[in-house]
Amino acid sequence: MAGRLTFTMIKPDAVQNGHIGEILSIILRNGFKIRAMKLTQLTPEQAGKFYAVHKERPFYAELCAYMSSGPIVAALLEKENAVEDFRALIGATDPAKAAEGTIRRMFAKSISENAIHGSDSDENALVEGRFFFSELEIF
Ligand code: CMP
């Protein structure tokens, strides 16, 4: 059965462009509950750890530099079928391919500065959630 939790980050481009409020409002309107949230900034080392699965990809260095370049909002979200529904709400990784009405279509600038992250599996939602909210008892 699909899990009820997913993890998201509003990325540096979206935070810098003043889109935190609009993006959170869309998330809430779509039935997600915020179980934990924080405004924070990753160090390059932390970004490297978070995205370690992409270590061999050609964009890894750029991704880590970008994700540590400014504040982000990290949040743990709850809803039935959370991972799949949230990925539908944010749209494709490349905003040029993201469907009309999705968060990336509305706010992302490019495939690397793509406004928002969403976990790609229930397992990763827990791993990523723990990365930022290890103190929570829900894990
Ligand atoms: P995210 O869903 O947070 O997880 C991995 C990130 O890598 C992805 O969003 C993009 O921001 C980034 N990414 C994926 N493909 C590319 C690419 N071809 N070039 C640069 N960044 C990428």
mmCIF file with all atom_site columns, C-alpha atoms and ligand atoms in Angstrom, residues 9 11 50-51 54 57 59 62-63 66-67 87 90 93 104 110-114 116-118, ligand 1:
data_model
loop_
_atom_site.group_PDB
_atom_site.id
_atom_site.type_symbol
_atom_site.label_atom_id
_atom_site.label_alt_id
_atom_site.label_comp_id
_atom_site.label_asym_id
_atom_site.label_entity_id
_atom_site.label_seq_id
_atom_site.pdbx_PDB_ins_code
_atom_site.Cartn_x
_atom_site.Cartn_y
_atom_site.Cartn_z
_atom_site.occupancy
_atom_site.B_iso_or_equiv
_atom_site.pdbx_formal_charge
_atom_site.auth_seq_id
_atom_site.auth_comp_id
_atom_site.auth_asym_id
_atom_site.auth_atom_id
_atom_site.pdbx_PDB_model_num
ATOM   1  C CA  . MET A 1 9   ? 12.103 21.197 -0.690  1.00 0.00 ? 9   MET A CA  1
ATOM   2  C CA  . LYS A 1 11  ? 14.545 25.190 -3.895  1.00 0.00 ? 11  LYS A CA  1
ATOM   3  C CA  . PHE A 1 50  ? 21.403 14.479 0.251   1.00 0.00 ? 50  PHE A CA  1
ATOM   4  C CA  . TYR A 1 51  ? 21.915 13.912 -3.483  1.00 0.00 ? 51  TYR A CA  1
ATOM   5  C CA  . HIS A 1 54  ? 23.282 11.196 -8.230  1.00 0.00 ? 54  HIS A CA  1
ATOM   6  C CA  . ARG A 1 57  ? 25.713 11.936 -12.898 1.00 0.00 ? 57  ARG A CA  1
ATOM   7  C CA  . PHE A 1 59  ? 25.152 17.377 -13.221 1.00 0.00 ? 59  PHE A CA  1
ATOM   8  C CA  . GLU A 1 62  ? 26.231 21.786 -10.397 1.00 0.00 ? 62  GLU A CA  1
ATOM   9  C CA  . LEU A 1 63  ? 23.288 20.369 -8.440  1.00 0.00 ? 63  LEU A CA  1
ATOM   10 C CA  . TYR A 1 66  ? 22.978 25.224 -6.652  1.00 0.00 ? 66  TYR A CA  1
ATOM   11 C CA  . MET A 1 67  ? 21.179 23.503 -3.760  1.00 0.00 ? 67  MET A CA  1
ATOM   12 C CA  . ARG A 1 87  ? 4.880  14.208 -8.093  1.00 0.00 ? 87  ARG A CA  1
ATOM   13 C CA  . ILE A 1 90  ? 4.916  19.351 -9.131  1.00 0.00 ? 90  ILE A CA  1
ATOM   14 C CA  . THR A 1 93  ? 11.755 17.492 -13.707 1.00 0.00 ? 93  THR A CA  1
ATOM   15 C CA  . ARG A 1 104 ? 7.324  23.418 -11.944 1.00 0.00 ? 104 ARG A CA  1
ATOM   16 C CA  . SER A 1 110 ? 15.200 25.256 -15.942 1.00 0.00 ? 110 SER A CA  1
ATOM   17 C CA  . ILE A 1 111 ? 15.875 21.547 -15.358 1.00 0.00 ? 111 ILE A CA  1
ATOM   18 C CA  . SER A 1 112 ? 18.555 22.389 -12.793 1.00 0.00 ? 112 SER A CA  1
ATOM   19 C CA  . GLU A 1 113 ? 16.757 25.328 -11.130 1.00 0.00 ? 113 GLU A CA  1
ATOM   20 C CA  . ASN A 1 114 ? 13.419 23.601 -11.028 1.00 0.00 ? 114 ASN A CA  1
ATOM   21 C CA  . ILE A 1 116 ? 10.781 22.194 -6.001  1.00 0.00 ? 116 ILE A CA  1
ATOM   22 C CA  . HIS A 1 117 ? 11.771 18.657 -5.038  1.00 0.00 ? 117 HIS A CA  1
ATOM   23 C CA  . GLY A 1 118 ? 9.479  15.706 -4.390  1.00 0.00 ? 118 GLY A CA  1
HETATM 24 P P1  . CMP B 2 .   ? 15.152 16.679 -7.993  1.00 0.00 ? 1   CMP B P1  1
HETATM 25 O O1  . CMP B 2 .   ? 13.817 16.066 -8.257  1.00 0.00 ? 1   CMP B O1  1
HETATM 26 O O2  . CMP B 2 .   ? 15.319 17.519 -6.799  1.00 0.00 ? 1   CMP B O2  1
HETATM 27 O O3  . CMP B 2 .   ? 16.252 15.530 -7.930  1.00 0.00 ? 1   CMP B O3  1
HETATM 28 C C1  . CMP B 2 .   ? 17.421 15.506 -8.686  1.00 0.00 ? 1   CMP B C1  1
HETATM 29 C C2  . CMP B 2 .   ? 17.706 16.828 -9.299  1.00 0.00 ? 1   CMP B C2  1
HETATM 30 O O4  . CMP B 2 .   ? 18.737 16.829 -10.228 1.00 0.00 ? 1   CMP B O4  1
HETATM 31 C C3  . CMP B 2 .   ? 16.491 17.249 -10.107 1.00 0.00 ? 1   CMP B C3  1
HETATM 32 O O5  . CMP B 2 .   ? 15.468 17.609 -9.252  1.00 0.00 ? 1   CMP B O5  1
HETATM 33 C C4  . CMP B 2 .   ? 17.064 18.366 -10.944 1.00 0.00 ? 1   CMP B C4  1
HETATM 34 O O6  . CMP B 2 .   ? 17.064 19.598 -10.259 1.00 0.00 ? 1   CMP B O6  1
HETATM 35 C C5  . CMP B 2 .   ? 18.494 17.901 -11.124 1.00 0.00 ? 1   CMP B C5  1
HETATM 36 N N1  . CMP B 2 .   ? 18.675 17.432 -12.485 1.00 0.00 ? 1   CMP B N1  1
HETATM 37 C C6  . CMP B 2 .   ? 18.112 16.374 -13.067 1.00 0.00 ? 1   CMP B C6  1
HETATM 38 N N2  . CMP B 2 .   ? 18.534 16.268 -14.341 1.00 0.00 ? 1   CMP B N2  1
HETATM 39 C C7  . CMP B 2 .   ? 19.375 17.303 -14.550 1.00 0.00 ? 1   CMP B C7  1
HETATM 40 C C8  . CMP B 2 .   ? 20.130 17.728 -15.658 1.00 0.00 ? 1   CMP B C8  1
HETATM 41 N N3  . CMP B 2 .   ? 20.097 17.063 -16.824 1.00 0.00 ? 1   CMP B N3  1
HETATM 42 N N4  . CMP B 2 .   ? 20.883 18.824 -15.513 1.00 0.00 ? 1   CMP B N4  1
HETATM 43 C C9  . CMP B 2 .   ? 20.923 19.467 -14.317 1.00 0.00 ? 1   CMP B C9  1
HETATM 44 N N5  . CMP B 2 .   ? 20.239 19.103 -13.227 1.00 0.00 ? 1   CMP B N5  1
HETATM 45 C C10 . CMP B 2 .   ? 19.468 18.040 -13.348 1.00 0.00 ? 1   CMP B C10 1
#
